[in-house]
PDB file of C-alpha atoms and ligand atoms in Angstrom:
ATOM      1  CA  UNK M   1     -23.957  -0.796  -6.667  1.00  0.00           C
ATOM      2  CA  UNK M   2     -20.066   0.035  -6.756  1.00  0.00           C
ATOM      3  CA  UNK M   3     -18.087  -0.498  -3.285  1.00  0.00           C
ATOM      4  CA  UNK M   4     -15.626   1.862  -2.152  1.00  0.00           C
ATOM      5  CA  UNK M   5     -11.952   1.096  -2.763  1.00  0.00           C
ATOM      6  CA  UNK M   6      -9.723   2.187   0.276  1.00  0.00           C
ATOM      7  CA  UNK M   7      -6.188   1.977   0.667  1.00  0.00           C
ATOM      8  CA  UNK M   8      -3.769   1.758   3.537  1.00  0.00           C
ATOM      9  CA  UNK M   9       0.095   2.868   2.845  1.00  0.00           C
ATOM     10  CA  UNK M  10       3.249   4.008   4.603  1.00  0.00           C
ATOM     11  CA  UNK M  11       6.635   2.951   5.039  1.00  0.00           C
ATOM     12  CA  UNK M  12       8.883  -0.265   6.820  1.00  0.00           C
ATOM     13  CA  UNK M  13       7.618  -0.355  10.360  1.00  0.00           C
ATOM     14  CA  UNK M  14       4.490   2.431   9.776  1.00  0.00           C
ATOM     15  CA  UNK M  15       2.009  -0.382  11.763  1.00  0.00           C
ATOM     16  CA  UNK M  16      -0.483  -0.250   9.525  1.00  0.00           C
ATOM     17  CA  UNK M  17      -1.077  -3.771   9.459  1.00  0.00           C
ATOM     18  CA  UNK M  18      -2.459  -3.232  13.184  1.00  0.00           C
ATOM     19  CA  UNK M  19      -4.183  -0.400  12.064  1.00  0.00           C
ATOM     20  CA  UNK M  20      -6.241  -1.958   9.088  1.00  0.00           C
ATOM     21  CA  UNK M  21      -7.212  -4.807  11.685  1.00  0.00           C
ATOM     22  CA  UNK M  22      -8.417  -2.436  14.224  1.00  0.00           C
ATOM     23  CA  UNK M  23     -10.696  -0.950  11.216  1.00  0.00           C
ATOM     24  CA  UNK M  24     -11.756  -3.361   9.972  1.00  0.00           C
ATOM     25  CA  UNK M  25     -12.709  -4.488  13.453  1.00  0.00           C
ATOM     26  CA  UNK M  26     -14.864  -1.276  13.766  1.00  0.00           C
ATOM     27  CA  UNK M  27     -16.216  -1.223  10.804  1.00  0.00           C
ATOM     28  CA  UNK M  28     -17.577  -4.657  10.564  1.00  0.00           C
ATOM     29  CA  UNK M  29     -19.167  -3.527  14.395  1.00  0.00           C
ATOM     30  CA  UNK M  30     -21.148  -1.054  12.018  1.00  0.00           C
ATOM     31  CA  UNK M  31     -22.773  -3.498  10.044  1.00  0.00           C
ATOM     32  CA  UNK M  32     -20.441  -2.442   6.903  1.00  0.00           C
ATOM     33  CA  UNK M  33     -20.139  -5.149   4.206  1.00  0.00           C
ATOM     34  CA  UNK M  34     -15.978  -5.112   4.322  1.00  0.00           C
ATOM     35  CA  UNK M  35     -13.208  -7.590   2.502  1.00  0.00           C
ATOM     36  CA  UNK M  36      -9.907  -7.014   3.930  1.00  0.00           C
ATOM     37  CA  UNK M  37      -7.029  -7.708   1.884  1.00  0.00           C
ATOM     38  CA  UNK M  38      -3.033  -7.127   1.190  1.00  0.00           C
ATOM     39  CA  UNK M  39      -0.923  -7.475  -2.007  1.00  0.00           C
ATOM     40  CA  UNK M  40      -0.771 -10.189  -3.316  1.00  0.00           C
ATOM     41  CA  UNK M  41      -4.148 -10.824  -1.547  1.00  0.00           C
ATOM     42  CA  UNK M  42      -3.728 -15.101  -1.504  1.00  0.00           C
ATOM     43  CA  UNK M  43      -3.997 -15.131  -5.270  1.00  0.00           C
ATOM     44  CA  UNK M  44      -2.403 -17.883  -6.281  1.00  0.00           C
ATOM     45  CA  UNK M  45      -0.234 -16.393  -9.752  1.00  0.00           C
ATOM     46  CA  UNK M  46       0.594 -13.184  -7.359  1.00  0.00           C
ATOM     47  CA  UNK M  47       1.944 -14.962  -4.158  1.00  0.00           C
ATOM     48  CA  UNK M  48       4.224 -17.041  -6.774  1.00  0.00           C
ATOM     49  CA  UNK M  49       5.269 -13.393  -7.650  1.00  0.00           C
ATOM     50  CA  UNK M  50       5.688 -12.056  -4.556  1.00  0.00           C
ATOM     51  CA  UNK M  51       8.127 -14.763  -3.184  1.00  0.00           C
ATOM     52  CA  UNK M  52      10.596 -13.907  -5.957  1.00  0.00           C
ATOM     53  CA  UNK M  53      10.129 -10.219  -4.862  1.00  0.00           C
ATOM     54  CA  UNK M  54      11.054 -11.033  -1.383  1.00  0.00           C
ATOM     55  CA  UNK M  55      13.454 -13.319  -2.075  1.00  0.00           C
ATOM     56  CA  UNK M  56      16.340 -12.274   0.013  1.00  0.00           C
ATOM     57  CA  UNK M  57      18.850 -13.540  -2.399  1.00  0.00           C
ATOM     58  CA  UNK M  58      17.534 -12.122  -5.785  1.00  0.00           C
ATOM     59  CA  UNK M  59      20.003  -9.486  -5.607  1.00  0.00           C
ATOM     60  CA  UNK M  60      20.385  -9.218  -8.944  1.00  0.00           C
ATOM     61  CA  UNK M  61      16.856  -8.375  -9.827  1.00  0.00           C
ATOM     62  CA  UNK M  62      17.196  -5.327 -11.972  1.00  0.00           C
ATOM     63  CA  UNK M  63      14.469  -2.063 -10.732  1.00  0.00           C
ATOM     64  CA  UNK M  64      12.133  -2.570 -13.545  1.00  0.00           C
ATOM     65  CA  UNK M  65      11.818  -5.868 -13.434  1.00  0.00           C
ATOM     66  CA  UNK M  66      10.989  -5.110  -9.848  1.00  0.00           C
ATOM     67  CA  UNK M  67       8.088  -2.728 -10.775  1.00  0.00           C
ATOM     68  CA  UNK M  68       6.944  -5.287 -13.567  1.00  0.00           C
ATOM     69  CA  UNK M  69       7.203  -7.746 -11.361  1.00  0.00           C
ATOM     70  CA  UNK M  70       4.479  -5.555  -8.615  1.00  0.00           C
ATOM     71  CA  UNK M  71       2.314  -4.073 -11.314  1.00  0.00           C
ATOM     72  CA  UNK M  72       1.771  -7.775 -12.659  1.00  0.00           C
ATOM     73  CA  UNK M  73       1.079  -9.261  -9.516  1.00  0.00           C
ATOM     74  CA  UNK M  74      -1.479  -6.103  -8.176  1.00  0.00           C
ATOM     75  CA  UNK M  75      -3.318  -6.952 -11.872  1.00  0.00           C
ATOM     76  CA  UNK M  76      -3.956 -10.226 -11.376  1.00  0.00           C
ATOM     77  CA  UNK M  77      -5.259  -9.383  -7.679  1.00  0.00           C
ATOM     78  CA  UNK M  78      -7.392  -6.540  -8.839  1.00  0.00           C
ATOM     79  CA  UNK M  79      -9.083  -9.112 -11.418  1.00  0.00           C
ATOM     80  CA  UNK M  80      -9.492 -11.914  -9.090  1.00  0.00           C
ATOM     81  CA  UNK M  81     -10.227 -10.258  -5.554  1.00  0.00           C
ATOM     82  CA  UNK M  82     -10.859  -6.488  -5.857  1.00  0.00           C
ATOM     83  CA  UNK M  83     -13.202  -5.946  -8.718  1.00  0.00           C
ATOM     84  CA  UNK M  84     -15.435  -8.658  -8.092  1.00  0.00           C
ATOM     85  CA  UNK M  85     -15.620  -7.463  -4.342  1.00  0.00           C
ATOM     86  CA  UNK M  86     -16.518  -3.519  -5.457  1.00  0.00           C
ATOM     87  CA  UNK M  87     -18.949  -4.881  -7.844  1.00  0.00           C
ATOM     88  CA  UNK M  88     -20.480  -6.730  -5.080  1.00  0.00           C
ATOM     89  CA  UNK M  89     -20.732  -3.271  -3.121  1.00  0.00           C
ATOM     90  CA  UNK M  90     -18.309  -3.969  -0.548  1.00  0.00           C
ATOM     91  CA  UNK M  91     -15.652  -1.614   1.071  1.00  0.00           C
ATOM     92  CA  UNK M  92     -12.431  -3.042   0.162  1.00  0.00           C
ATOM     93  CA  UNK M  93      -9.891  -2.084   2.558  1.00  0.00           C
ATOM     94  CA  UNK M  94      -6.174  -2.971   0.963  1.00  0.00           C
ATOM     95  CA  UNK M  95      -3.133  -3.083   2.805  1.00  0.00           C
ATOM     96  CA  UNK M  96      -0.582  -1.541   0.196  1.00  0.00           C
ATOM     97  CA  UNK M  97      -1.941  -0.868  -3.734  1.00  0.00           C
ATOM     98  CA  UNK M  98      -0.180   1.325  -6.547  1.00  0.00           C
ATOM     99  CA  UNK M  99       1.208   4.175  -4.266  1.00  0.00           C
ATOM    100  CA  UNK M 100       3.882   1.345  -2.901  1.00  0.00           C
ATOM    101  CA  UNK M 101       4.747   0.834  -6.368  1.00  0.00           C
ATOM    102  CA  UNK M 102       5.015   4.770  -7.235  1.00  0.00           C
ATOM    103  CA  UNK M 103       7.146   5.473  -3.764  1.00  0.00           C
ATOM    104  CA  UNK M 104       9.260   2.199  -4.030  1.00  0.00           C
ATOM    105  CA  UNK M 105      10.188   1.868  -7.227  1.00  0.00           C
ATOM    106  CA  UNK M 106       9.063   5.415  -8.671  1.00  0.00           C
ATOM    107  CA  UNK M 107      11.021   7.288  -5.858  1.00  0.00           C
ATOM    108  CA  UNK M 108      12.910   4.753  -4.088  1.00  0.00           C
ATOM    109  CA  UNK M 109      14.406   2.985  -6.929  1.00  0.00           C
ATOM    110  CA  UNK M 110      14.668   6.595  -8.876  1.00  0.00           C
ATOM    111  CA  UNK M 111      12.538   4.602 -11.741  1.00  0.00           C
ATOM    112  CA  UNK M 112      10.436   7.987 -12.223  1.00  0.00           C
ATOM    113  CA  UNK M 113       7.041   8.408 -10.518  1.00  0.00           C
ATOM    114  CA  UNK M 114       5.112   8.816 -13.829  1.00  0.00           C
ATOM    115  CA  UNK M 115       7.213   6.154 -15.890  1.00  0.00           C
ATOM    116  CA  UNK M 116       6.070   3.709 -12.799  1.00  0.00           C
ATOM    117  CA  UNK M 117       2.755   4.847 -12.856  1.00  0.00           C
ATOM    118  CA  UNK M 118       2.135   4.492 -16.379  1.00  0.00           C
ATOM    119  CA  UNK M 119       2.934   0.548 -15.985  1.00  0.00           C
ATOM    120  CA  UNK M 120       0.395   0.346 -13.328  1.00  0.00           C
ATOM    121  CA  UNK M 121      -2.342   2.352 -15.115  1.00  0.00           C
ATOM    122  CA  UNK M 122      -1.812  -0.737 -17.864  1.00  0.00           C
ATOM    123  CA  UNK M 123      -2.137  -3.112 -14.610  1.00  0.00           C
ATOM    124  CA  UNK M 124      -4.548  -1.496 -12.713  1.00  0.00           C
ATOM    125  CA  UNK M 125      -6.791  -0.527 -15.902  1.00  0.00           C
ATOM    126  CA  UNK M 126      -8.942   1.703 -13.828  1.00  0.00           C
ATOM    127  CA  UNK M 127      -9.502   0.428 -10.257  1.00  0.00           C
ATOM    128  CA  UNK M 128      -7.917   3.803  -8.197  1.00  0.00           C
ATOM    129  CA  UNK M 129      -8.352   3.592  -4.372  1.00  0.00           C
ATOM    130  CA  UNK M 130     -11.224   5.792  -3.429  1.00  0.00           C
ATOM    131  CA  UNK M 131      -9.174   6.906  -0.421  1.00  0.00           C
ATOM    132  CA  UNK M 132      -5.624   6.436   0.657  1.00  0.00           C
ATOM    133  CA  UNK M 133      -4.711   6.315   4.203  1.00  0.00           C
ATOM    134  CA  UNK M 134      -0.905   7.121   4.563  1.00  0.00           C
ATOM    135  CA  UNK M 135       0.437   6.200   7.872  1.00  0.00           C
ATOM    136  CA  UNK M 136       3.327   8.761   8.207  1.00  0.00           C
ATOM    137  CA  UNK M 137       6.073   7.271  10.344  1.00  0.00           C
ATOM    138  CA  UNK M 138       9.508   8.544   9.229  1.00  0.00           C
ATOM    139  CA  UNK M 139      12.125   5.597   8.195  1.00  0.00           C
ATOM    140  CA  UNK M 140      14.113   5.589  11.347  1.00  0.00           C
ATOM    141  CA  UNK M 141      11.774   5.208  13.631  1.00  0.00           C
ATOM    142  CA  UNK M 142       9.727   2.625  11.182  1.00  0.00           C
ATOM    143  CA  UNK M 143      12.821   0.845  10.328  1.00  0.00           C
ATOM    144  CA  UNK M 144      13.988   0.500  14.424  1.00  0.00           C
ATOM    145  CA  UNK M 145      10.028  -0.669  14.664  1.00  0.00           C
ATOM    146  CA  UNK M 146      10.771  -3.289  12.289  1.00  0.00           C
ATOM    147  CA  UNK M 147      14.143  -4.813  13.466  1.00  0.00           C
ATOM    148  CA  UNK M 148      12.697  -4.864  17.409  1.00  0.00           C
ATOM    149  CA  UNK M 149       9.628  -6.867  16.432  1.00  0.00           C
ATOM    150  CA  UNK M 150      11.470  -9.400  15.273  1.00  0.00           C
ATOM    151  CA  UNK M 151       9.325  -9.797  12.036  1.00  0.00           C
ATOM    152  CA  UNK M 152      10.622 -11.707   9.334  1.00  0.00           C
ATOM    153  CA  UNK M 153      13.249  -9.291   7.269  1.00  0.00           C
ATOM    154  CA  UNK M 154      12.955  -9.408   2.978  1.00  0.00           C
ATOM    155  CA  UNK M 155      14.592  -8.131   0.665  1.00  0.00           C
ATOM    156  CA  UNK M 156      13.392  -4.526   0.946  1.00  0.00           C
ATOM    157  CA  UNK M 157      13.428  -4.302   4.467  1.00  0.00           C
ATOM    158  CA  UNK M 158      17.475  -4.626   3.764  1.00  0.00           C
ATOM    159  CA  UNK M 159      17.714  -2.007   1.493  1.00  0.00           C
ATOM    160  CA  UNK M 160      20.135   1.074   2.879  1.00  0.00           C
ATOM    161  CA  UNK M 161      18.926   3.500   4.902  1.00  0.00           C
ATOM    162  CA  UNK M 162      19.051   6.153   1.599  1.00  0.00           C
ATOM    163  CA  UNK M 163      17.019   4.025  -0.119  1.00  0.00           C
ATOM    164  CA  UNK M 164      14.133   4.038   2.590  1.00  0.00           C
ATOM    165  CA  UNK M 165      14.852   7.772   2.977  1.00  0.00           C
ATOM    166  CA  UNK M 166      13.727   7.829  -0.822  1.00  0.00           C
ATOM    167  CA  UNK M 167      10.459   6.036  -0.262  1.00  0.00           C
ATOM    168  CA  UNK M 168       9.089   8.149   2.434  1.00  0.00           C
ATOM    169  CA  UNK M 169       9.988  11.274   0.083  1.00  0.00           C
ATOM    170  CA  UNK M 170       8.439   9.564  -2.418  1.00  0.00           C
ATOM    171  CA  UNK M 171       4.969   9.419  -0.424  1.00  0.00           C
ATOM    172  CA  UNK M 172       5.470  12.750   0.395  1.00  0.00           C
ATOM    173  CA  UNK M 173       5.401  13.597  -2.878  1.00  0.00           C
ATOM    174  CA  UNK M 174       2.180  11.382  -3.595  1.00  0.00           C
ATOM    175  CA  UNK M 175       0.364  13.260  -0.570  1.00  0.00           C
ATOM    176  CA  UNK M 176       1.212  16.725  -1.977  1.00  0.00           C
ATOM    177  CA  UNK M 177       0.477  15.549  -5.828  1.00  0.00           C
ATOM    178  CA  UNK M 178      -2.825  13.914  -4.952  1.00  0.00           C
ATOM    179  CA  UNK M 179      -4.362  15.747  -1.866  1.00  0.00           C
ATOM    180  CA  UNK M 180      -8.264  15.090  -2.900  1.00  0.00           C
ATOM    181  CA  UNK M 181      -7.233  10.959  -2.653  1.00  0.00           C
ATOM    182  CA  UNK M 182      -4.452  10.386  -0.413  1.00  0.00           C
ATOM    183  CA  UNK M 183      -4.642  11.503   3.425  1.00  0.00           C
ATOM    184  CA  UNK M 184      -1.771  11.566   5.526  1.00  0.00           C
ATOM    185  CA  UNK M 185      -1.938  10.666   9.229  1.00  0.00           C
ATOM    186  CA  UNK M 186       0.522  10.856  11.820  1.00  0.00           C
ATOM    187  CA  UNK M 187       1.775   7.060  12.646  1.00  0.00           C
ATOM    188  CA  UNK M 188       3.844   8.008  15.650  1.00  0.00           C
ATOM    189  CA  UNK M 189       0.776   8.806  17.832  1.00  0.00           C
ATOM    190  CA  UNK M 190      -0.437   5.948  19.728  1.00  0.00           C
ATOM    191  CA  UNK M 191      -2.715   3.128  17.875  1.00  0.00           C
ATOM    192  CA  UNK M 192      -5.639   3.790  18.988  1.00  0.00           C
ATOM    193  CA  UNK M 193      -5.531   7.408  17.344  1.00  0.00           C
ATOM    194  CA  UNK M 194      -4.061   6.253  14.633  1.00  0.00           C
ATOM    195  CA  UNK M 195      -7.134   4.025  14.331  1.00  0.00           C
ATOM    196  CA  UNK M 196      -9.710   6.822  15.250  1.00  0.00           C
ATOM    197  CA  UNK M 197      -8.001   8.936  13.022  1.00  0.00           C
ATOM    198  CA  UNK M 198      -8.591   6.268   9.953  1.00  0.00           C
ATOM    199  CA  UNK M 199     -11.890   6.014  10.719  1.00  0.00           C
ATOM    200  CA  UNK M 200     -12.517   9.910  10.955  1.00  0.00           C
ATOM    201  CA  UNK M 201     -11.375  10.009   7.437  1.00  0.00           C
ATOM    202  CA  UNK M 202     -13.377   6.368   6.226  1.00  0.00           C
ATOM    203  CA  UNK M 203     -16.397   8.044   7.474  1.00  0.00           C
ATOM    204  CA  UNK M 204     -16.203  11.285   6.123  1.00  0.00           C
ATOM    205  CA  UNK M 205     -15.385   9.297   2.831  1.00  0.00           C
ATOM    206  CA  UNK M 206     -18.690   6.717   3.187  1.00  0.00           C
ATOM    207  CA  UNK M 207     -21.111   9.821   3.961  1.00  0.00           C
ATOM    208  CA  UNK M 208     -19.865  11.515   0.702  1.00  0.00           C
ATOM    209  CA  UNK M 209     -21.435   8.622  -1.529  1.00  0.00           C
TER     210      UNK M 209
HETATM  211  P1  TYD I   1       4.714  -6.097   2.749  1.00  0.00           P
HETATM  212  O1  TYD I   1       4.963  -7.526   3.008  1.00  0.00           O
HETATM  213  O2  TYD I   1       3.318  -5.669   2.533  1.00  0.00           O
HETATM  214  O3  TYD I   1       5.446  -5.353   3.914  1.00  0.00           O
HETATM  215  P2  TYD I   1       4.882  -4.376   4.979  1.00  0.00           P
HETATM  216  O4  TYD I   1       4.608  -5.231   6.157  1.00  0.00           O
HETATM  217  O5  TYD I   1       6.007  -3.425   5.138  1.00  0.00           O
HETATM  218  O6  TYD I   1       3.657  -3.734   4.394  1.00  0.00           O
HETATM  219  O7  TYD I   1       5.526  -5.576   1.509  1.00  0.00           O
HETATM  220  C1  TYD I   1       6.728  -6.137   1.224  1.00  0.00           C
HETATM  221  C2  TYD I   1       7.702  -5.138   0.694  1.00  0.00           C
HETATM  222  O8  TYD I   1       7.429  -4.832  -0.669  1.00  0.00           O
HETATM  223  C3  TYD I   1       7.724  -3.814   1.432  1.00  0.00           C
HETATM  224  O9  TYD I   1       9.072  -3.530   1.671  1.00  0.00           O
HETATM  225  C4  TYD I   1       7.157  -2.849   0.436  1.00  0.00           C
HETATM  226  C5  TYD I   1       7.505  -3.442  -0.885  1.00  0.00           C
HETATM  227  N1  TYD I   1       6.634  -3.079  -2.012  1.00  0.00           N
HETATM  228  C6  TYD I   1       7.170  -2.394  -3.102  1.00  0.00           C
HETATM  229  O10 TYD I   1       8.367  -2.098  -3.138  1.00  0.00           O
HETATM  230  N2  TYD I   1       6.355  -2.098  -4.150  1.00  0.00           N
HETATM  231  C7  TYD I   1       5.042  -2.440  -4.179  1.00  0.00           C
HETATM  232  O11 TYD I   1       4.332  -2.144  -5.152  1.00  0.00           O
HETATM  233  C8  TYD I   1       4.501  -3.145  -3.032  1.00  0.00           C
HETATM  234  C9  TYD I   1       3.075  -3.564  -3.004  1.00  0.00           C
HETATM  235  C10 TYD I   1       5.332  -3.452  -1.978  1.00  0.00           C
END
């Protein structure tokens, strides 16, 4: 049997860490089999990636090595965590996937949504999200989340305001481009809507297979 591939996106500050919790919470309650997981997903080879991606003083890291540097670390957690866990039949619920790539560095960085894409159909080989959750929160709000929280800041987060202007056009773009996958829902509601929302849409998406 073949699991069910879900992803969660949105910009700085969108909350859908809290949201994917609160799901998986809920779903677990319903006797689903369900791995939770977030780029680089504790892989060894991709968290060695992912702290020269964040590393606040890499400032000279050029954009495509940036979305190299993504699409290699998302391949070798799709071959170590997320394949084995849909071939197990599990829903795998993923905190960030391609979309981040193709509205960061596609959009964001002005890369090209297709060029980035094409790198991470190499990666990827295959393994598309099922369903994508996008947790709309426009930048300023998101950003202002981000800041008052006091979570740790990277090297994104302190990007220009432009730039993360860029990325939330850019997932506008991916909701409009691929409305049968990705699912937009309205982040500035409170969380628990946000979560019943998500699971609306999960549902829907479970009773279809
Ligand atoms: P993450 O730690 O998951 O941050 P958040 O809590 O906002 O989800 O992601 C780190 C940063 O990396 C975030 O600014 C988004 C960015 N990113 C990309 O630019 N491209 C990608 O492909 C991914 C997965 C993340």
């Amino acid at each position: 049997m073949k699991g069910i591939f879900i992803t969660f996106e949105g910009p700085e500050g969108s909350g859908k860490t809290s949201v994917i919790k609160a799901v998986e919470t809920a779903l677990k309650q319903r006797g689903i089999d369900v791995l939770v997981t977030r780029e680089p997903g504790g892989v060894a080879i991709s968290e060695q990636i992912r702290q020269l991606l964040l590393d606040v003083d890499k400032k000279e890291m050029d954009p495509r090595t940036e979305a190299l540097l993504f699409a290699a670390s998302r391949r070798q957690h799709v071959i170590e965590v997320i394949n084995p866990a849909l071939k197990e039949g599990k829903v795998v619920v993923c905190d960030r996937y391609v979309d981040s790539s193709l509205a960061y560095q596609g959009h964001g960085r002005g890369l090209g949504i297709d060029e980035v894409y094409r790198i991470n159909h190499f990666a990827i080989d295959g393994t598309l999200p099922d369903l994508t959750l996008f947790i709309d929160v426009p930048p300023s709000i998101g950003l202002n989340r981000v800041f008052a929280n006091g979570r740790n800041v990277d090297r994104l987060d302190l990007e220009s305001m432009a730039f993360h202007e860029k990325v939330y056009e850019g997932y506008c773009i991916l909701v409009k481009r691929f409305p049968e996958r990705i699912r937009a829902i309205d982040g500035t509601k409170p969380l628990e809507r946000v979560v019943e929302r998500a699971l609306e849409m999960i549902a829907t998406r479970l009773d279809e297979e």
